[in-house]
Coordinates of C-alpha atoms in Angstrom, one line a residue:
M25 CA -52.9 28.2 238.7
N26 CA -54.5 25.4 236.0
K27 CA -58.2 25.2 237.1
I28 CA -60.7 23.9 234.8
K29 CA -62.9 27.0 233.2
F30 CA -65.5 26.5 231.1
L31 CA -67.4 28.4 229.4
L32 CA -70.0 27.4 226.5
L33 CA -70.3 29.8 224.0
A34 CA -73.7 30.0 221.9
V35 CA -73.5 31.1 218.4
I36 CA -74.2 34.7 218.3
L37 CA -74.5 37.3 215.2
F38 CA -72.8 40.2 215.7
S39 CA -73.4 43.2 213.5
S40 CA -72.0 46.4 215.2
C41 CA -69.3 46.3 213.2
A42 CA -69.6 47.7 209.6
T43 CA -68.4 44.6 207.7
T44 CA -69.6 41.8 209.4
R45 CA -71.7 39.6 207.4
T46 CA -73.8 36.6 207.8
L47 CA -73.2 33.0 207.2
E48 CA -76.6 30.5 206.9
N49 CA -77.2 27.6 208.1
K50 CA -73.9 27.1 209.9
N51 CA -73.2 26.4 213.5
F52 CA -69.9 26.4 215.7
R53 CA -69.6 25.8 219.2
I54 CA -66.7 26.6 220.8
T55 CA -66.1 26.3 224.6
Y56 CA -63.1 28.1 226.4
L57 CA -61.2 25.6 228.7
D58 CA -58.2 27.1 230.2
D59 CA -55.2 29.7 229.5
F60 CA -51.4 29.1 230.6
V61 CA -48.8 32.0 231.4
L62 CA -45.6 31.3 230.4
E63 CA -42.9 32.5 232.2
Q64 CA -41.2 36.3 231.3
G65 CA -37.8 36.3 230.4
L66 CA -37.6 32.3 230.0
E67 CA -34.0 31.5 228.2
I68 CA -33.6 28.3 226.5
D69 CA -30.1 27.4 225.1
G70 CA -29.1 31.3 224.4
T71 CA -32.5 32.9 223.3
I72 CA -35.1 35.0 225.4
V73 CA -38.5 33.3 224.5
G74 CA -40.9 35.8 223.6
G75 CA -42.4 37.3 220.0
L76 CA -44.3 34.2 219.4
S77 CA -46.6 35.2 216.7
G78 CA -47.1 31.4 215.3
I79 CA -47.7 27.7 216.0
D80 CA -48.9 24.5 214.5
F81 CA -48.9 21.2 216.1
H82 CA -47.8 17.0 214.9
E83 CA -47.1 14.6 216.9
N84 CA -47.5 15.7 220.7
T85 CA -44.7 18.6 219.5
Y86 CA -45.6 22.2 219.3
Y87 CA -43.7 24.5 216.5
L88 CA -43.6 28.3 217.7
V89 CA -42.0 30.6 215.3
V90 CA -40.9 34.0 216.6
D91 CA -41.1 37.2 214.6
N92 CA -37.1 38.9 215.5
P93 CA -35.5 39.2 212.1
S94 CA -32.0 39.3 214.1
N95 CA -32.5 36.2 215.1
P96 CA -34.6 33.9 213.3
R97 CA -35.9 30.9 215.3
I98 CA -38.3 28.5 215.8
Y99 CA -39.3 26.7 219.2
K100 CA -40.8 23.4 219.7
A101 CA -42.3 22.7 222.5
Q102 CA -44.6 20.4 224.4
I103 CA -48.3 21.4 226.2
P104 CA -49.3 18.4 228.3
L105 CA -53.4 18.5 228.5
I106 CA -55.0 17.2 231.8
N107 CA -58.7 17.6 232.3
R108 CA -59.4 19.7 229.7
S109 CA -56.9 22.3 230.7
V110 CA -52.9 23.3 229.8
D111 CA -50.7 21.4 232.7
T112 CA -47.3 23.4 231.6
V113 CA -45.4 24.8 228.8
I114 CA -42.2 23.3 227.9
I115 CA -40.0 24.8 225.5
S116 CA -38.1 21.9 224.9
E117 CA -35.7 22.8 221.6
V118 CA -34.3 26.0 219.4
I119 CA -34.4 25.9 215.8
R120 CA -31.7 28.1 214.3
L121 CA -32.2 29.8 211.0
D122 CA -29.0 31.7 209.7
K123 CA -29.8 34.8 208.8
E124 CA -26.7 35.1 206.1
E125 CA -28.1 32.9 203.8
A126 CA -28.7 34.4 200.5
F127 CA -32.0 34.3 200.2
F128 CA -32.9 35.6 203.8
R129 CA -30.4 38.7 203.0
K130 CA -32.7 39.3 199.9
S131 CA -35.7 39.1 201.5
T132 CA -36.0 39.2 205.5
P133 CA -37.1 36.2 207.8
D134 CA -40.2 38.3 209.7
M135 CA -41.4 35.3 210.1
E136 CA -45.3 35.2 210.8
G137 CA -47.1 32.1 210.5
I138 CA -45.7 28.1 210.5
R139 CA -46.8 25.2 209.3
F140 CA -45.3 21.7 209.6
N141 CA -45.6 19.3 206.2
S142 CA -46.2 16.1 207.5
E143 CA -45.7 15.2 203.6
T144 CA -42.1 15.8 204.0
G145 CA -41.2 16.9 207.7
E146 CA -40.5 20.2 206.1
I147 CA -41.4 23.4 208.1
V148 CA -43.4 26.1 206.2
I149 CA -43.1 29.5 207.3
S150 CA -44.5 32.6 206.1
S151 CA -42.3 35.8 206.5
E152 CA -43.4 39.5 206.2
G153 CA -40.1 41.3 204.9
S154 CA -39.4 44.7 205.6
I155 CA -41.1 46.8 203.2
Q156 CA -40.3 50.3 203.8
N157 CA -36.4 48.6 203.3
G158 CA -37.4 47.3 200.1
K159 CA -37.5 43.7 201.2
D160 CA -40.2 41.2 199.9
P161 CA -42.5 39.1 202.0
S162 CA -42.3 35.3 201.4
L163 CA -43.3 32.0 202.0
F164 CA -40.3 29.6 201.8
H165 CA -39.8 25.6 203.3
I166 CA -37.0 25.2 205.6
S167 CA -35.5 21.7 206.5
S168 CA -36.3 20.7 210.3
E169 CA -33.0 21.4 211.0
G170 CA -33.6 25.2 209.9
E171 CA -32.3 24.5 206.4
Y172 CA -33.5 27.1 203.7
L173 CA -34.9 24.8 201.0
F174 CA -37.2 26.8 198.3
H175 CA -39.7 29.9 198.1
Y176 CA -42.7 30.4 196.3
E177 CA -43.1 32.9 193.7
I178 CA -45.6 35.7 194.8
P179 CA -47.2 38.0 192.3
G180 CA -45.9 41.3 191.6
Y181 CA -48.6 43.2 193.8
F182 CA -47.0 42.2 196.9
K183 CA -43.3 43.1 196.1
A184 CA -42.5 46.2 198.3
S185 CA -41.5 47.5 194.7
G186 CA -44.8 47.0 193.7
I187 CA -47.4 49.8 192.6
Q188 CA -49.6 48.8 194.7
K189 CA -47.6 49.7 197.5
P190 CA -48.1 47.1 200.3
R191 CA -48.0 48.1 204.0
N192 CA -45.4 48.0 206.1
N193 CA -45.4 45.0 208.7
G194 CA -49.0 44.2 206.7
V195 CA -48.5 41.5 204.5
F196 CA -47.8 38.3 204.5
E197 CA -49.3 37.4 207.9
G198 CA -51.4 33.7 208.7
L199 CA -51.1 30.6 207.1
A200 CA -52.5 27.4 206.5
E201 CA -52.4 24.3 205.1
S202 CA -55.4 23.5 202.4
T203 CA -57.5 20.8 203.4
D204 CA -57.0 18.5 199.9
K205 CA -52.9 18.4 200.6
T206 CA -52.5 20.8 197.5
G207 CA -51.2 24.1 198.7
F208 CA -51.0 26.6 201.4
W209 CA -53.1 29.2 201.9
V210 CA -51.4 32.9 202.8
A211 CA -53.6 35.6 204.6
M212 CA -52.8 39.6 204.3
E213 CA -52.6 41.4 207.6
L214 CA -54.1 44.2 206.2
P215 CA -54.9 45.8 202.1
L216 CA -52.4 46.9 199.7
E217 CA -52.7 50.4 199.8
K218 CA -54.7 50.8 196.5
D219 CA -57.1 47.9 197.6
G220 CA -58.3 49.6 200.3
P221 CA -57.8 51.8 203.3
K222 CA -56.9 50.1 207.1
P223 CA -60.0 49.6 209.2
K224 CA -60.9 53.0 211.0
I225 CA -63.0 53.4 213.9
F226 CA -66.1 53.9 211.2
P227 CA -66.7 51.8 208.5
T228 CA -64.7 51.4 205.5
N229 CA -64.5 48.9 202.8
S230 CA -61.0 47.4 203.7
P231 CA -60.6 44.3 202.0
V232 CA -57.2 42.0 202.2
R233 CA -56.2 38.7 200.2
I234 CA -56.4 35.6 201.2
T235 CA -54.0 33.1 198.5
K236 CA -53.6 29.7 197.7
F237 CA -50.0 28.7 196.5
S238 CA -49.5 25.5 194.6
K239 CA -47.2 23.1 196.4
E240 CA -46.4 21.6 192.9
T241 CA -46.3 24.5 190.5
K242 CA -44.1 27.0 193.5
K243 CA -46.7 29.8 192.3
A244 CA -49.9 31.3 193.5
E245 CA -53.1 29.4 191.7
K246 CA -56.3 31.3 193.7
Q247 CA -57.3 34.0 195.7
F248 CA -60.3 35.6 197.5
A249 CA -60.3 38.9 199.0
Y250 CA -62.0 38.8 203.2
K251 CA -63.2 42.3 204.4
L252 CA -62.0 43.3 208.1
D253 CA -63.8 45.0 210.8
G254 CA -63.7 47.9 211.9
I255 CA -61.6 49.0 214.7
S256 CA -63.4 47.8 217.9
K257 CA -62.3 51.0 220.2
F258 CA -61.4 54.5 219.7
P259 CA -58.2 55.1 220.1
I260 CA -56.7 57.3 223.0
N261 CA -53.4 58.0 222.2
W262 CA -53.1 58.0 217.4
F263 CA -52.4 54.8 216.9
A264 CA -54.9 51.5 215.7
V265 CA -55.4 49.0 213.6
N266 CA -57.2 45.8 212.9
G267 CA -56.0 42.8 210.7
V268 CA -56.0 39.4 210.2
T269 CA -53.0 37.5 211.9
E270 CA -54.2 33.7 211.7
I271 CA -56.2 31.4 209.7
L272 CA -57.0 27.4 209.4
E273 CA -58.8 25.7 206.3
Y274 CA -61.1 23.2 208.3
A275 CA -63.3 22.1 204.9
D276 CA -62.7 22.3 200.9
D277 CA -62.9 26.7 201.1
K278 CA -63.9 27.2 204.6
F279 CA -62.2 28.9 207.0
L280 CA -61.5 30.3 210.7
V281 CA -60.3 33.0 210.5
L282 CA -58.3 35.6 213.6
E283 CA -58.8 39.2 213.8
R284 CA -57.2 41.1 216.2
A285 CA -57.5 45.3 216.8
Y286 CA -55.3 47.1 219.2
S287 CA -56.0 50.6 220.4
A288 CA -53.4 52.7 221.7
G289 CA -53.9 54.5 225.1
Y290 CA -55.7 51.5 227.3
G291 CA -52.4 49.8 228.3
S292 CA -52.7 46.2 228.7
K293 CA -56.4 46.6 227.7
G294 CA -56.2 47.6 224.2
N295 CA -56.3 44.6 222.4
T296 CA -60.0 43.1 221.0
V297 CA -59.6 39.7 219.5
K298 CA -62.3 38.0 217.7
I299 CA -62.7 34.1 215.4
F300 CA -64.9 34.4 212.5
E301 CA -65.9 31.7 210.2
V302 CA -65.4 32.4 206.8
D303 CA -66.9 30.8 203.6
A304 CA -65.2 31.6 200.1
S305 CA -66.7 29.2 198.0
N306 CA -68.7 31.1 196.1
A307 CA -66.0 34.2 196.6
T308 CA -64.7 35.7 193.1
N309 CA -60.8 34.7 192.4
T310 CA -59.3 38.3 193.0
L311 CA -55.6 37.3 191.9
P312 CA -55.8 38.7 188.4
M313 CA -56.7 42.0 189.7
E314 CA -54.6 45.0 190.3
D315 CA -56.6 47.2 192.2
L316 CA -59.7 45.8 194.0
S317 CA -60.9 49.3 194.9
K318 CA -61.3 49.0 190.9
S319 CA -63.1 46.1 190.5
D320 CA -66.0 44.6 191.2
F321 CA -65.8 41.2 193.3
K322 CA -67.8 39.0 195.5
P323 CA -65.8 38.4 199.0
A324 CA -66.0 35.7 201.1
E325 CA -69.2 35.7 203.7
K326 CA -68.1 35.6 207.5
R327 CA -70.0 35.4 210.5
L328 CA -68.3 35.9 214.3
V329 CA -68.3 32.6 216.1
F330 CA -65.7 33.6 219.0
N331 CA -64.9 37.2 220.7
F332 CA -62.2 37.0 223.6
K333 CA -64.0 39.8 225.7
S334 CA -66.3 37.2 227.1
V335 CA -63.7 34.8 228.2
K336 CA -61.3 38.0 230.0
N337 CA -62.6 37.4 233.1
F338 CA -61.3 34.0 232.9
L339 CA -58.1 34.4 232.2
E340 CA -55.3 34.1 234.5
E341 CA -54.4 37.5 234.2
E342 CA -58.0 38.7 233.0
I343 CA -56.2 40.6 229.4
I344 CA -56.5 39.6 225.9
D345 CA -52.4 40.0 224.4
N346 CA -51.8 40.0 221.4
I347 CA -53.0 36.9 219.8
E348 CA -51.2 35.8 216.5
G349 CA -51.0 32.5 216.5
M350 CA -53.7 29.5 216.3
S351 CA -53.5 25.5 215.8
F352 CA -55.4 23.2 215.8
G353 CA -54.3 20.8 218.5
P354 CA -55.3 17.0 219.7
V355 CA -58.6 15.4 219.9
L356 CA -59.8 15.8 223.4
P357 CA -60.8 13.0 225.7
N358 CA -64.6 13.8 224.8
G359 CA -63.5 13.2 220.9
K360 CA -63.8 16.9 220.6
Q361 CA -61.5 18.9 218.9
S362 CA -59.1 21.5 221.1
L363 CA -57.8 24.7 219.3
I364 CA -54.5 26.4 220.7
L365 CA -53.8 29.9 220.1
V366 CA -50.5 31.9 221.2
S367 CA -49.8 35.7 221.4
D368 CA -46.9 37.4 220.6
D369 CA -45.7 39.6 223.8
N370 CA -43.2 42.2 221.3
F371 CA -40.7 41.0 224.0
S372 CA -42.5 44.1 225.7
S373 CA -40.9 46.5 224.3
F374 CA -44.6 48.3 224.1
G375 CA -45.4 47.6 227.8
H376 CA -46.3 44.6 229.6
Q377 CA -47.5 42.4 227.7
I378 CA -47.1 38.1 228.3
T379 CA -46.9 34.7 226.4
Q380 CA -50.5 33.4 226.7
F381 CA -51.7 29.9 225.6
I382 CA -55.8 29.6 225.3
L383 CA -56.9 26.4 225.0
L384 CA -60.5 25.8 223.2
E385 CA -62.7 23.4 222.7
I386 CA -64.5 23.8 219.1
E387 CA -67.3 21.5 218.3
F388 CA -68.9 21.2 214.4
T389 CA -72.3 20.8 215.0
N390 CA -73.6 20.8 211.3

């Protein structure tokens, strides 16, 4: 199954979506290597493996967070690579969280992003909460055994009761440790209602906030706005969405941002997934701005560096599923950096979906 599959993708400019902008003098080279589809219904320690919405790598172990508030948990896994391909995926352990913990009862652990803090051995989690039920999104730390440790203070406009009106299932999604190790960046999936509309098939001004939280103060310290692309496929049924699902900072104020769009009515072919190179070094600090639709600000610049549509025919099932997690993996034998992505199968509650791991190779050529 694990054929070595190489597809060299030159950096291209993509201009058909209204909000895509261009970065000058930057070069990325991303190579698709392999994918691996996990067995459906795999049971580990009394749990069904699925709903994997985030991934991180530390000392040959992968940490996979599950998007399941009723049974919050994290899996530890090994993903051995042989000849630049995925040999297998071995789920080795379950880390359970106590949903009866006071903080989780108050905020609801709808976990989306995960990073392992190598300095402390703690696990850092971003959670969407449950806006429709008055539960705030959150950023919190747990021990390696799953014990709640502490959380960060969030700005008022992110709160479920805030006048900015966060969208349900559209709040804290992507999570990255800052390259200077002083904090964590958290990306919203969708704009606050007052900041802008959800992306449409036609051009919209749809900025999401990406916020840096300080490890020292446990508060937000700065923020920038990132404009989402539009919907790529006209929905056959009524539902369509596009949002940020993951971020990685690779240099100061330089990011890889994963956008995932879904249009209903296409079955397993409804997803459009892209990776953007993002430069926030000249972006406005939007942290004090209550309403971006009424504010003058400069968003981060973005440039498309990888469109998963270009490798669809190389994938095991020839579909791009609901990819939500992204992490730098080990350095490959050729000295280049691996990038591992994982899809959230939603426990197949919306039809046929898969838990899909995708291996890429990334080369920073400048």
